[in-house]
Coordinates of C-alpha atoms in Angstrom, one line a residue:
Chain A
M124 CA 70.8 74.3 121.0
E125 CA 67.2 75.1 120.6
N126 CA 67.3 78.8 119.9
V127 CA 70.2 81.0 119.2
L128 CA 70.2 83.5 122.0
C129 CA 71.9 86.8 121.5
L130 CA 72.6 89.1 124.3
N131 CA 72.2 92.7 123.3
R132 CA 73.6 94.7 126.2
S133 CA 72.5 98.1 124.9
T134 CA 68.9 97.2 125.1
G135 CA 69.4 94.8 127.9
D136 CA 67.1 92.1 126.5
T137 CA 67.7 88.8 125.0
S138 CA 66.2 88.0 121.6
V139 CA 66.4 85.3 119.1
A140 CA 69.0 85.9 116.5
C141 CA 68.9 85.1 112.8
C142 CA 65.3 84.0 112.6
M143 CA 65.5 82.6 109.1
G144 CA 61.8 83.0 108.3
S145 CA 61.7 86.7 109.0
L146 CA 64.8 87.3 106.9
R147 CA 62.7 87.2 103.7
T148 CA 60.1 89.6 105.2
R149 CA 63.0 91.8 106.0
K150 CA 62.2 92.3 109.6
N151 CA 65.0 93.6 111.8
T152 CA 66.7 90.7 113.5
C153 CA 69.2 91.2 116.2
G154 CA 72.4 89.6 115.0
V155 CA 75.5 88.8 117.1
S156 CA 77.6 91.9 117.3
V157 CA 81.1 91.0 116.3
Q158 CA 84.0 93.4 116.9
R159 CA 87.0 92.4 114.9
I160 CA 89.5 94.8 113.3
M161 CA 88.5 94.8 109.7
A162 CA 91.2 94.3 107.1
T163 CA 91.9 97.6 105.4
V164 CA 90.8 97.8 101.8
Q165 CA 93.1 100.7 100.9
V166 CA 96.6 99.7 100.0
S167 CA 99.5 101.9 99.2
E168 CA 101.7 101.5 96.1
A169 CA 104.6 100.0 98.0
E170 CA 102.3 97.4 99.7
K171 CA 100.9 96.5 96.3
V172 CA 104.4 95.9 94.9
Y173 CA 105.2 93.7 97.9
V174 CA 102.0 91.6 97.5
L175 CA 102.7 91.3 93.7
H176 CA 106.2 90.1 94.1
G177 CA 105.1 87.7 96.8
V178 CA 102.4 86.1 94.6
R179 CA 105.0 85.8 91.8
D180 CA 107.2 83.8 94.2
D181 CA 104.3 81.7 95.4
L182 CA 104.6 83.0 99.0
R183 CA 101.6 85.2 99.9
V184 CA 101.6 87.6 102.9
D185 CA 100.2 85.0 105.2
G186 CA 102.6 82.3 104.1
R187 CA 100.1 80.4 101.8
G188 CA 100.8 79.3 98.3
C189 CA 98.7 80.6 95.4
E190 CA 96.3 77.6 95.6
D191 CA 95.8 77.3 99.3
Y192 CA 92.7 78.0 101.1
R193 CA 92.5 79.6 104.6
H194 CA 91.4 77.6 107.6
M195 CA 87.7 76.7 107.1
E196 CA 85.2 75.6 109.8
I197 CA 81.8 74.2 108.9
E198 CA 78.9 73.5 111.1
T199 CA 75.4 72.4 110.2
E200 CA 72.0 72.4 111.9
M201 CA 72.5 75.6 113.8
V202 CA 69.1 77.3 113.3
S203 CA 66.3 75.2 114.6
N204 CA 63.3 76.7 112.7
T205 CA 64.7 75.9 109.2
D206 CA 64.7 72.6 107.4
G207 CA 68.5 72.8 106.9
S208 CA 71.2 75.2 107.9
A209 CA 75.0 75.6 107.8
K210 CA 77.6 78.1 109.0
V211 CA 80.9 78.4 107.3
T212 CA 83.9 80.4 108.6
L213 CA 86.7 80.9 106.1
G214 CA 89.4 83.0 107.7
H215 CA 87.4 85.9 108.9
T216 CA 84.5 85.5 106.5
D217 CA 81.4 84.2 108.2
V218 CA 78.4 83.0 106.2
L219 CA 75.1 81.5 107.5
V220 CA 72.8 79.7 105.2
G221 CA 69.3 78.5 105.9
V222 CA 67.0 76.3 103.7
K223 CA 63.3 76.3 104.1
A224 CA 61.1 74.0 102.1
E225 CA 57.6 75.1 101.3
I226 CA 54.9 73.7 99.1
G227 CA 54.2 75.8 96.0
K228 CA 53.1 75.7 92.4
P229 CA 55.6 74.4 89.9
R230 CA 56.7 76.6 87.0
P231 CA 54.5 76.3 83.9
M232 CA 57.4 75.3 81.6
V233 CA 58.5 72.4 83.8
P234 CA 55.5 71.1 85.7
D235 CA 57.2 68.0 87.1
E236 CA 60.0 69.7 88.8
G237 CA 60.5 71.8 92.0
Y238 CA 62.8 74.8 92.1
L239 CA 65.2 76.7 94.3
E240 CA 65.0 80.4 95.2
F241 CA 68.1 82.2 96.5
F242 CA 68.3 85.3 98.6
V243 CA 71.5 86.9 99.9
D244 CA 71.3 89.4 102.7
C245 CA 74.4 91.5 103.3
S246 CA 73.8 92.6 106.9
A247 CA 75.3 95.7 108.4
N248 CA 77.0 93.3 110.9
A249 CA 79.6 92.5 108.2
T250 CA 80.9 95.9 107.5
P251 CA 79.5 99.5 108.0
E252 CA 79.3 99.9 104.2
F253 CA 76.3 97.6 104.2
E254 CA 74.3 99.9 106.4
G255 CA 70.8 100.7 105.0
R256 CA 70.7 99.9 101.3
G257 CA 74.4 99.7 100.9
G258 CA 74.5 95.9 100.9
D259 CA 71.6 95.5 98.4
E260 CA 73.8 95.7 95.3
L261 CA 76.2 93.1 96.4
G262 CA 73.3 90.9 97.6
M263 CA 71.7 91.1 94.2
E264 CA 74.9 90.3 92.4
L265 CA 75.5 87.3 94.7
S266 CA 71.9 86.0 94.3
N267 CA 72.1 86.3 90.5
T268 CA 75.3 84.4 90.3
L269 CA 73.8 81.7 92.5
Y270 CA 70.8 81.4 90.1
K271 CA 73.2 81.0 87.2
V272 CA 75.3 78.4 89.0
F273 CA 72.2 76.2 89.8
N274 CA 70.4 76.8 86.5
N275 CA 71.0 73.3 85.1
R276 CA 69.3 69.9 85.5
Y277 CA 72.2 68.1 87.3
S278 CA 73.1 70.2 90.3
V279 CA 70.1 69.3 92.3
D280 CA 67.6 66.6 91.3
L281 CA 64.6 68.9 90.8
K282 CA 62.3 66.0 89.8
S283 CA 62.6 64.6 93.4
L284 CA 61.1 67.9 94.6
S285 CA 57.8 67.3 92.7
I286 CA 54.8 66.3 94.7
S287 CA 52.0 66.1 92.1
P288 CA 53.0 67.3 88.7
G289 CA 51.5 70.5 87.6
E290 CA 49.9 71.3 90.9
H291 CA 52.3 71.0 93.9
C292 CA 56.0 70.9 94.3
W293 CA 58.6 71.7 96.9
V294 CA 60.2 75.1 96.6
L295 CA 63.5 75.4 98.5
Y296 CA 64.1 78.9 99.7
V297 CA 67.8 79.3 100.3
D298 CA 68.6 82.3 102.4
V299 CA 72.2 83.4 102.8
L300 CA 73.3 85.8 105.6
L301 CA 76.7 87.5 105.5
L302 CA 77.9 87.9 109.0
Q303 CA 81.5 88.9 108.4
C304 CA 83.2 89.9 105.2
D305 CA 86.9 89.2 104.6
G306 CA 87.1 88.4 101.0
N307 CA 86.2 85.4 99.0
L308 CA 82.4 85.5 99.6
F309 CA 81.4 83.2 96.7
D310 CA 83.5 80.3 97.8
A311 CA 82.3 80.4 101.4
I312 CA 78.6 80.8 100.3
S313 CA 78.8 77.9 97.9
V314 CA 80.3 75.6 100.5
A315 CA 77.7 76.7 103.0
I316 CA 74.9 76.1 100.5
K317 CA 76.2 72.6 99.8
A318 CA 76.4 71.8 103.5
A319 CA 72.9 73.3 104.2
L320 CA 71.4 71.3 101.3
F321 CA 73.0 68.1 102.6
N322 CA 71.5 68.9 106.0
T323 CA 68.0 69.7 104.7
K324 CA 65.3 67.3 105.8
I325 CA 62.2 67.6 103.7
P326 CA 59.1 66.0 105.3
K327 CA 57.5 63.2 103.3
V328 CA 54.1 63.9 101.9
H329 CA 51.0 61.7 101.3
I330 CA 48.5 62.8 98.9
S331 CA 45.0 61.7 99.6
E332 CA 41.7 62.4 97.7
D333 CA 38.9 63.7 99.8
E334 CA 35.1 63.5 99.0
E335 CA 34.8 66.4 96.5
G336 CA 37.7 65.1 94.5
G337 CA 40.1 67.7 95.7
K338 CA 43.6 66.6 96.7
E339 CA 44.7 66.9 100.3
I340 CA 48.3 66.9 101.2
E341 CA 49.4 65.4 104.5
L342 CA 52.7 65.9 106.0
S343 CA 53.9 63.0 108.2
D344 CA 54.2 63.9 111.9
D345 CA 57.3 61.9 112.5
P346 CA 60.2 64.3 112.4
Y347 CA 62.6 61.5 111.3
D348 CA 60.4 60.5 108.4
C349 CA 61.9 62.8 105.8
M350 CA 63.6 63.0 102.5
R351 CA 67.2 64.0 102.1
L352 CA 68.6 65.6 99.0
N353 CA 71.4 64.1 97.0
V354 CA 74.0 66.8 97.0
E355 CA 76.7 65.0 95.1
N356 CA 76.4 67.1 92.0
V357 CA 76.0 70.4 93.8
P358 CA 78.9 72.6 92.5
C359 CA 81.3 74.6 94.6
I360 CA 82.4 78.1 93.5
V361 CA 86.1 78.9 93.2
T362 CA 87.1 82.6 92.8
L363 CA 90.4 83.3 91.2
C364 CA 91.9 86.8 91.4
K365 CA 94.5 87.9 88.9
V366 CA 97.4 89.5 90.8
G367 CA 100.2 90.6 88.5
H368 CA 100.8 87.8 86.1
R369 CA 99.6 85.0 88.3
H370 CA 96.3 84.2 89.9
V371 CA 95.4 83.3 93.5
V372 CA 92.7 81.3 95.1
D373 CA 90.9 82.6 98.2
A374 CA 92.1 86.1 98.1
T375 CA 91.9 88.3 101.2
L376 CA 90.6 91.8 101.0
Q377 CA 94.2 93.2 100.7
E378 CA 95.0 90.9 97.8
K379 CA 91.7 91.8 96.2
A380 CA 92.7 95.4 96.3
C381 CA 95.8 94.6 94.4
S382 CA 94.0 92.7 91.6
V383 CA 92.1 94.1 88.7
A384 CA 90.0 91.2 87.6
S385 CA 88.7 87.9 88.9
L386 CA 87.2 84.8 87.5
I387 CA 84.4 83.0 89.3
I388 CA 84.0 79.3 88.3
S389 CA 81.6 76.8 89.7
V390 CA 82.9 73.2 89.6
T391 CA 81.2 69.9 90.4
H392 CA 82.9 67.0 92.0
K393 CA 83.7 65.4 88.7
G394 CA 85.4 68.6 87.4
T395 CA 82.5 69.8 85.3
V396 CA 82.1 73.5 85.0
T397 CA 78.6 74.9 85.4
C398 CA 79.1 78.6 85.3
V399 CA 82.0 81.0 84.6
R400 CA 81.8 84.7 85.3
K401 CA 84.3 87.5 85.1
V402 CA 84.2 90.3 87.6
G403 CA 86.2 93.4 88.0
G404 CA 87.2 96.4 85.9
G405 CA 90.4 95.0 84.4
S406 CA 90.8 92.9 81.3
L407 CA 91.9 89.3 81.1
D408 CA 93.5 87.8 78.0
P409 CA 92.3 84.5 76.7
E410 CA 95.4 82.6 77.8
S411 CA 95.0 83.8 81.3
I412 CA 91.3 82.8 81.3
F413 CA 92.3 79.3 80.1
E414 CA 95.0 78.9 82.8
M415 CA 92.7 80.2 85.5
T416 CA 89.9 77.8 84.4
E417 CA 92.3 74.9 84.6
T418 CA 93.4 75.9 88.1
G419 CA 89.8 76.5 89.1
K420 CA 88.8 73.0 87.9
R421 CA 91.6 71.4 89.8
V422 CA 91.1 73.3 93.0
G423 CA 87.3 73.0 92.9
K424 CA 87.4 69.3 92.3
A425 CA 89.7 68.9 95.4
L426 CA 87.2 70.8 97.6
H427 CA 84.4 68.3 97.3
A428 CA 85.9 65.2 98.8
P429 CA 87.0 66.6 102.1
L430 CA 83.7 68.5 102.4
M431 CA 81.5 65.4 102.0
E432 CA 83.7 63.5 104.3
L433 CA 83.4 66.2 107.0
L434 CA 79.6 66.3 106.5
Q435 CA 79.3 62.5 106.8
E436 CA 81.5 62.6 109.9
E437 CA 79.4 65.4 111.5
E438 CA 76.2 63.4 110.8
S439 CA 77.6 60.3 112.3
L440 CA 78.4 62.0 115.5
G441 CA 74.7 62.6 116.0
K442 CA 73.7 63.7 119.5
K443 CA 77.3 63.5 120.7
R444 CA 78.3 66.4 118.6
Q445 CA 79.5 69.4 120.5
K446 CA 77.4 72.3 119.2
V447 CA 79.4 75.5 119.0
G448 CA 77.0 77.8 117.3
F449 CA 77.9 81.4 117.6
L450 CA 80.0 81.0 120.8
D451 CA 83.3 81.5 119.0
T452 CA 82.6 85.1 118.0
T453 CA 83.6 87.9 120.4
L454 CA 80.7 89.8 121.8
I455 CA 81.0 93.5 122.6
V456 CA 81.0 93.6 126.4
A457 CA 81.4 97.3 127.2
V458 CA 78.6 99.5 126.2
S459 CA 78.6 103.1 127.3
H460 CA 75.7 103.8 129.5
C461 CA 76.4 107.5 130.3
P462 CA 73.2 109.5 130.6
Chain B
M90 CA 96.7 72.6 97.8
A91 CA 94.1 70.8 99.8
A92 CA 91.6 72.9 101.7
D93 CA 91.7 72.5 105.4
M94 CA 88.2 71.9 106.6
R95 CA 87.1 70.9 110.0
L96 CA 84.3 71.1 112.5
P97 CA 84.4 74.0 114.9
T98 CA 85.4 73.6 118.5
I99 CA 84.9 75.9 121.4
R100 CA 88.2 77.7 121.7
K101 CA 89.7 77.8 125.2
Q102 CA 91.6 80.7 126.5
V103 CA 95.3 79.9 126.9
S104 CA 96.4 80.8 130.4
L105 CA 99.0 79.7 132.8
S106 CA 98.0 79.1 136.4
S107 CA 100.5 81.7 137.6
S108 CA 98.9 84.4 135.5
L109 CA 95.5 83.9 137.1
S110 CA 96.9 84.7 140.5
A111 CA 98.2 88.0 139.1
L112 CA 94.7 89.0 138.2
D113 CA 93.4 88.5 141.7
G114 CA 95.1 91.7 142.8
K115 CA 93.5 93.8 140.1
D116 CA 90.0 95.2 140.3
L117 CA 88.2 94.1 137.1
V118 CA 84.7 95.4 136.5
V119 CA 82.1 95.0 133.8
P120 CA 79.4 97.6 132.8
G121 CA 76.9 97.9 135.6
D122 CA 79.1 96.8 138.4
V123 CA 78.9 99.0 141.5
I124 CA 82.3 100.3 142.4
T125 CA 81.5 102.0 145.6
S126 CA 78.5 103.5 147.5
D127 CA 80.7 106.1 149.2
T128 CA 79.8 109.6 148.0
G129 CA 83.2 111.1 148.9
F130 CA 84.8 110.2 145.6
M131 CA 84.9 112.1 142.4
R132 CA 84.0 110.2 139.3
G133 CA 86.3 110.0 136.3
H134 CA 86.2 108.4 132.9
G135 CA 84.3 105.2 132.5
T136 CA 81.9 105.7 135.4
Y137 CA 78.5 107.1 136.1
M138 CA 76.2 107.8 139.0
D139 CA 73.3 105.4 139.3
E140 CA 71.1 106.3 142.4
E141 CA 74.0 107.6 144.4
K142 CA 76.2 104.6 143.6
L143 CA 79.3 104.9 141.5
T144 CA 78.8 102.4 138.7
A145 CA 81.2 101.3 135.9
S146 CA 80.2 101.9 132.3
V147 CA 83.0 100.1 130.5
A148 CA 84.8 96.8 131.1
G149 CA 88.2 97.3 132.6
E150 CA 90.4 98.0 135.6
V151 CA 89.4 100.4 138.4
E152 CA 92.1 103.1 139.1
R153 CA 92.0 105.1 142.2
V154 CA 94.0 108.3 142.5
N155 CA 93.4 109.9 145.8
K156 CA 89.7 110.9 145.5
L157 CA 89.3 110.2 141.8
I158 CA 88.0 106.9 140.6
C159 CA 88.1 106.0 136.9
V160 CA 87.8 102.8 134.9
R161 CA 90.4 102.2 132.3
P162 CA 88.8 100.0 129.6
L163 CA 90.6 96.8 128.4
K164 CA 89.7 97.2 124.8
T165 CA 89.3 100.7 123.3
R166 CA 90.2 102.8 120.4
F167 CA 93.5 104.5 120.4
N168 CA 93.7 107.5 122.8
G169 CA 96.8 109.3 121.8
E170 CA 99.1 111.2 124.1
V171 CA 101.9 113.6 123.2
G172 CA 105.0 111.8 122.2
D173 CA 103.4 108.5 121.1
V174 CA 104.7 107.0 117.9
V175 CA 102.0 105.8 115.6
V176 CA 101.8 104.2 112.2
G177 CA 99.0 105.6 110.1
R178 CA 97.5 105.4 106.7
I179 CA 96.8 108.5 104.7
T180 CA 93.2 108.5 103.7
E181 CA 92.4 112.0 102.6
V182 CA 94.2 114.9 101.1
Q183 CA 93.1 118.4 102.0
Q184 CA 94.5 121.8 101.2
K185 CA 97.1 122.1 103.9
R186 CA 97.0 118.8 105.6
W187 CA 96.5 115.1 105.3
K188 CA 94.0 113.0 107.2
V189 CA 95.6 109.9 108.7
E190 CA 93.7 106.9 109.9
T191 CA 95.2 105.7 113.2
N192 CA 92.5 103.5 114.7
S193 CA 91.3 106.3 117.0
R194 CA 87.9 107.8 117.3
L195 CA 88.6 110.6 114.9
D196 CA 91.0 110.8 112.0
S197 CA 94.3 112.3 112.9
V198 CA 95.7 115.3 111.1
L199 CA 99.2 115.6 109.6
L200 CA 99.9 119.2 108.7
L201 CA 101.9 119.7 105.6
S202 CA 104.1 122.1 107.5
S203 CA 105.1 119.3 109.8
V204 CA 106.4 117.1 107.0
N205 CA 110.1 117.2 106.2
L206 CA 111.4 116.4 102.7
P207 CA 115.0 115.5 102.2
G208 CA 117.0 118.6 101.5
G209 CA 114.9 120.7 103.8
E210 CA 112.2 121.6 101.3
L211 CA 108.7 122.0 102.5
V212 CA 105.6 120.5 100.9
S213 CA 102.9 122.6 99.5
G214 CA 99.3 121.3 98.9
M215 CA 99.7 121.2 95.1
D216 CA 102.5 118.7 95.1
S217 CA 101.7 115.2 94.0
I218 CA 100.8 113.4 97.1
Y219 CA 102.1 110.0 98.0
L220 CA 99.2 108.1 99.5
G221 CA 101.0 105.8 101.8
I222 CA 101.7 104.6 105.2
R223 CA 103.7 106.8 107.4
K224 CA 105.4 106.6 110.7
C225 CA 104.7 109.7 112.8
E226 CA 104.8 111.2 116.2
V227 CA 101.9 112.8 118.1
Q228 CA 102.6 116.5 118.5
S229 CA 99.4 117.6 120.3
V230 CA 95.9 116.6 121.0
F231 CA 92.9 118.8 119.9
S232 CA 90.1 119.5 122.2
D233 CA 87.8 117.0 120.4
G234 CA 90.3 114.2 120.7
A235 CA 91.8 114.4 117.2
L236 CA 95.5 114.0 117.1
S237 CA 98.0 116.3 115.4
L238 CA 100.9 114.4 114.0
H239 CA 104.3 115.4 112.7
T240 CA 107.2 113.7 111.0
R241 CA 109.9 116.2 111.7
S242 CA 112.7 113.9 112.5
L243 CA 114.5 111.7 109.9
K244 CA 113.4 108.6 111.8
Y245 CA 109.8 109.2 110.7
G246 CA 108.3 109.3 107.3
K247 CA 106.9 107.3 104.5
L248 CA 107.2 103.6 104.8
G249 CA 108.2 101.4 101.8
Q250 CA 107.5 97.8 101.2
G251 CA 106.2 95.7 104.0
V252 CA 103.2 94.4 105.8
L253 CA 100.8 96.2 108.1
V254 CA 99.2 94.2 110.9
Q255 CA 96.2 95.8 112.8
L256 CA 95.8 94.9 116.4
S257 CA 94.2 96.3 119.5
P258 CA 96.1 99.4 120.9
S259 CA 95.9 98.0 124.4
L260 CA 98.2 95.2 123.5
I261 CA 101.2 97.3 122.7
K262 CA 103.5 97.9 125.5
R263 CA 104.8 101.4 126.0
Q264 CA 108.5 101.4 125.6
K265 CA 111.4 103.8 124.9
T266 CA 111.9 102.8 121.3
H267 CA 109.4 101.5 118.9
F268 CA 111.7 100.6 116.1
H269 CA 113.4 97.2 116.5
N270 CA 115.7 95.4 114.2
L271 CA 115.0 91.8 115.1
P272 CA 117.8 89.3 114.8
C273 CA 115.8 87.0 112.6
G274 CA 116.2 89.3 109.7
A275 CA 113.3 91.7 109.6
S276 CA 112.5 95.0 111.3
I277 CA 109.4 95.9 113.2
I278 CA 107.7 99.2 114.2
L279 CA 105.2 98.8 117.0
G280 CA 103.0 101.8 116.7
N281 CA 101.1 102.8 119.9
N282 CA 97.9 102.8 118.0
G283 CA 98.0 99.1 117.4
F284 CA 99.3 99.3 113.9
V285 CA 102.4 97.2 113.5
W286 CA 104.6 97.6 110.5
L287 CA 106.9 94.7 109.4
Y288 CA 109.5 95.3 106.8
P289 CA 112.8 93.9 105.6
T290 CA 115.8 95.4 107.4
P291 CA 117.1 98.2 105.1
G292 CA 120.6 98.2 103.9
H293 CA 123.0 100.9 104.8
Q294 CA 122.4 103.3 101.9
D295 CA 118.6 103.6 102.5
E296 CA 119.0 105.1 105.9
E297 CA 120.5 108.4 104.6
A298 CA 117.6 109.1 102.4
G299 CA 115.4 109.8 105.3
G300 CA 112.7 107.4 104.4
Y301 CA 111.4 109.2 101.3
Y302 CA 113.0 107.0 98.8
T303 CA 110.8 103.9 98.4
S304 CA 112.7 100.9 97.0
L305 CA 110.4 99.0 94.7
E306 CA 112.8 96.2 94.1
P307 CA 111.6 92.7 94.9
V308 CA 112.3 91.6 98.4
S309 CA 114.2 88.3 98.7
L310 CA 112.3 85.1 99.4
S311 CA 114.1 84.4 102.7
D312 CA 113.1 87.9 104.0
R313 CA 109.6 87.4 102.8
E314 CA 109.3 84.1 104.8
V315 CA 110.6 85.8 107.9
I316 CA 108.0 88.6 107.5
S317 CA 105.1 86.3 106.8
R318 CA 106.0 84.2 109.9
L319 CA 106.2 87.3 112.1
R320 CA 102.9 88.5 110.8
N321 CA 101.2 85.2 111.7
C322 CA 102.9 85.2 115.1
L323 CA 101.6 88.7 115.7
L324 CA 98.1 87.6 114.9
A325 CA 98.4 84.6 117.1
L326 CA 99.6 86.8 120.0
G327 CA 96.9 89.3 119.4
A328 CA 94.2 86.6 119.3
H329 CA 95.3 85.4 122.7
K330 CA 95.8 88.8 124.2
V331 CA 99.5 88.7 124.9
L332 CA 101.3 92.0 125.5
L333 CA 103.4 92.9 122.5
Y334 CA 106.9 94.0 122.7
D335 CA 110.1 93.0 121.0
T336 CA 110.9 90.2 123.4
S337 CA 107.5 88.6 123.2
V338 CA 107.4 88.8 119.5
L339 CA 110.9 87.2 119.2
Y340 CA 110.0 84.3 121.6
C341 CA 106.9 83.7 119.6
Y342 CA 108.9 83.6 116.4
E343 CA 111.3 81.1 117.8
S344 CA 108.5 78.9 119.2
S345 CA 106.9 78.9 115.7
L346 CA 110.0 77.7 113.8
P347 CA 109.1 74.0 113.8
H348 CA 105.8 74.7 112.1
Q349 CA 105.1 75.7 108.6
I350 CA 104.2 79.4 108.1
K351 CA 100.7 78.8 106.9
D352 CA 100.0 76.4 109.8
I353 CA 100.5 79.0 112.4
L354 CA 97.0 80.3 112.0
K355 CA 95.4 77.0 112.8
P356 CA 93.8 77.2 116.3
E357 CA 95.7 74.3 117.9
V358 CA 99.0 75.4 116.6
M359 CA 98.3 79.0 117.7
E360 CA 97.5 77.7 121.2
E361 CA 100.7 75.7 121.4
I362 CA 102.9 78.6 120.2
V363 CA 101.3 81.1 122.6
M364 CA 101.7 78.6 125.5
M365 CA 105.4 78.2 124.8
T366 CA 105.8 82.0 124.5
R367 CA 104.0 82.6 127.8
Q368 CA 106.2 80.0 129.6
K369 CA 109.4 81.6 128.2
L370 CA 108.2 85.0 129.3
V371 CA 107.4 83.8 132.8
E372 CA 110.9 82.2 133.0
L373 CA 112.4 85.5 132.0
E374 CA 110.7 87.4 134.7
G375 CA 111.2 85.0 137.5

């Protein structure tokens, strides 16, 4: 699929959706309108009691156990004008990630490394609460957590992003777009980032000296002559919500409303923890934190293997892959035209 | 414990060949379709005049009543009529009334004078309010479309432990009763507004309390499994646009028994279950 076309019936014209370059300049992009019935966030006392007892008995409202994820669908290479992209659907949560590689100046403290920049956009498509500046706070929180998660030498091999030390390096701009919000944003975003980084193709550069002694950078013209990133050590985030005395993985909005505190853990494929954050207004005692960390490590470790397998499988399908794109979301068909 | 990851596939609409022929007789239109160029008709809801031609403005069925043409949309917010039973969530508390969210264009209103407490007392605005989910009946419709609800009879009132499933109102079949005690062990209330409430079948003593005594005791595991399975079945039927009434829900429940509860929401299992339900329903009719 060359460009993602989005039909906007109210204006009657077709426009390119999710132009990743323009996301950072905050131009208004026409996203795909999705009409689903949003899970209610308010819960009554009786519902809370029901959910609590369910979690205690390891049978959640939708029949899952406390450590089960919802159905996840992953697709890469959806947006053609990025260097790598991925879309992850986890239950009703929809996340789109695009990675663009640009040449920039390395940071003064580490002249022989490139770096990553994260930006999360909570679009009003996800929920009406994100209209205007409503989604900015959540977007900032998500971006800051991502910076913390990737702030170490092992997640991404930053030295491979260097072109000429002290002068040029690759800067990877990772843009995350929230299309639909149904709980568990961190997990979906981290899986999407890992898939997008796996899919990223950075063009190879040749540095040549011209007459005056200045360096000239040449990008190779061949689209297949590119460098791929090693994403083995990229961590995945696991969010654990404390509901009653037990904790659950991949909480829906309803379960989130019944919990007072959550723990966000980022885990690599070896089980190493790179970042731990506590969110929520309630308190967690140290024993709970220990238990939740252990569960998080176990669950996080188990996420990586199937993900890498799936990404390899998708890559090996090559041109035979059936591209789905945004076709599985329901478009609003009826628009009132009354004068 | 393992996460189920997969590549996405284009989901096909599950339909039997017999149902397609039923659609041929109906007049389906999309926004912009010209219904008729005849100027003798009056235009009703869902239509507008575009250069002397009657055009549809919503996607739905065309209804002709004598000289009136209107288009009834397939997917819409809940438009209540007097006598509908709805399940709503109390969102706001005002001086003499409660605002109830019922998936309609405006919040519905539940006047405190229309609420019955056990013993015949009335509720005043200063009493502690239970924010909860209630089962009510539509008393009247205001001019702007907001609904006025009441819970006058003992059948209606505050709902206790259970699960709320939100679906499209056009999928709920209008029937005589909306409360069903399913033989599988749970009870279901199909509100006309698309909100469906699943709860464990109450024992004998709870019925006399009139629904104001909420039991906070833990529900047994077997009841819980039945309710979770029913919830997933309802979501599967809703995703494939099957009309919901007690028989269809029951057939779907039976078709889903060979699968694990959490597997029901996987796309291929959903398709299989809905196919079997549709076949059983066709056999029932013909």
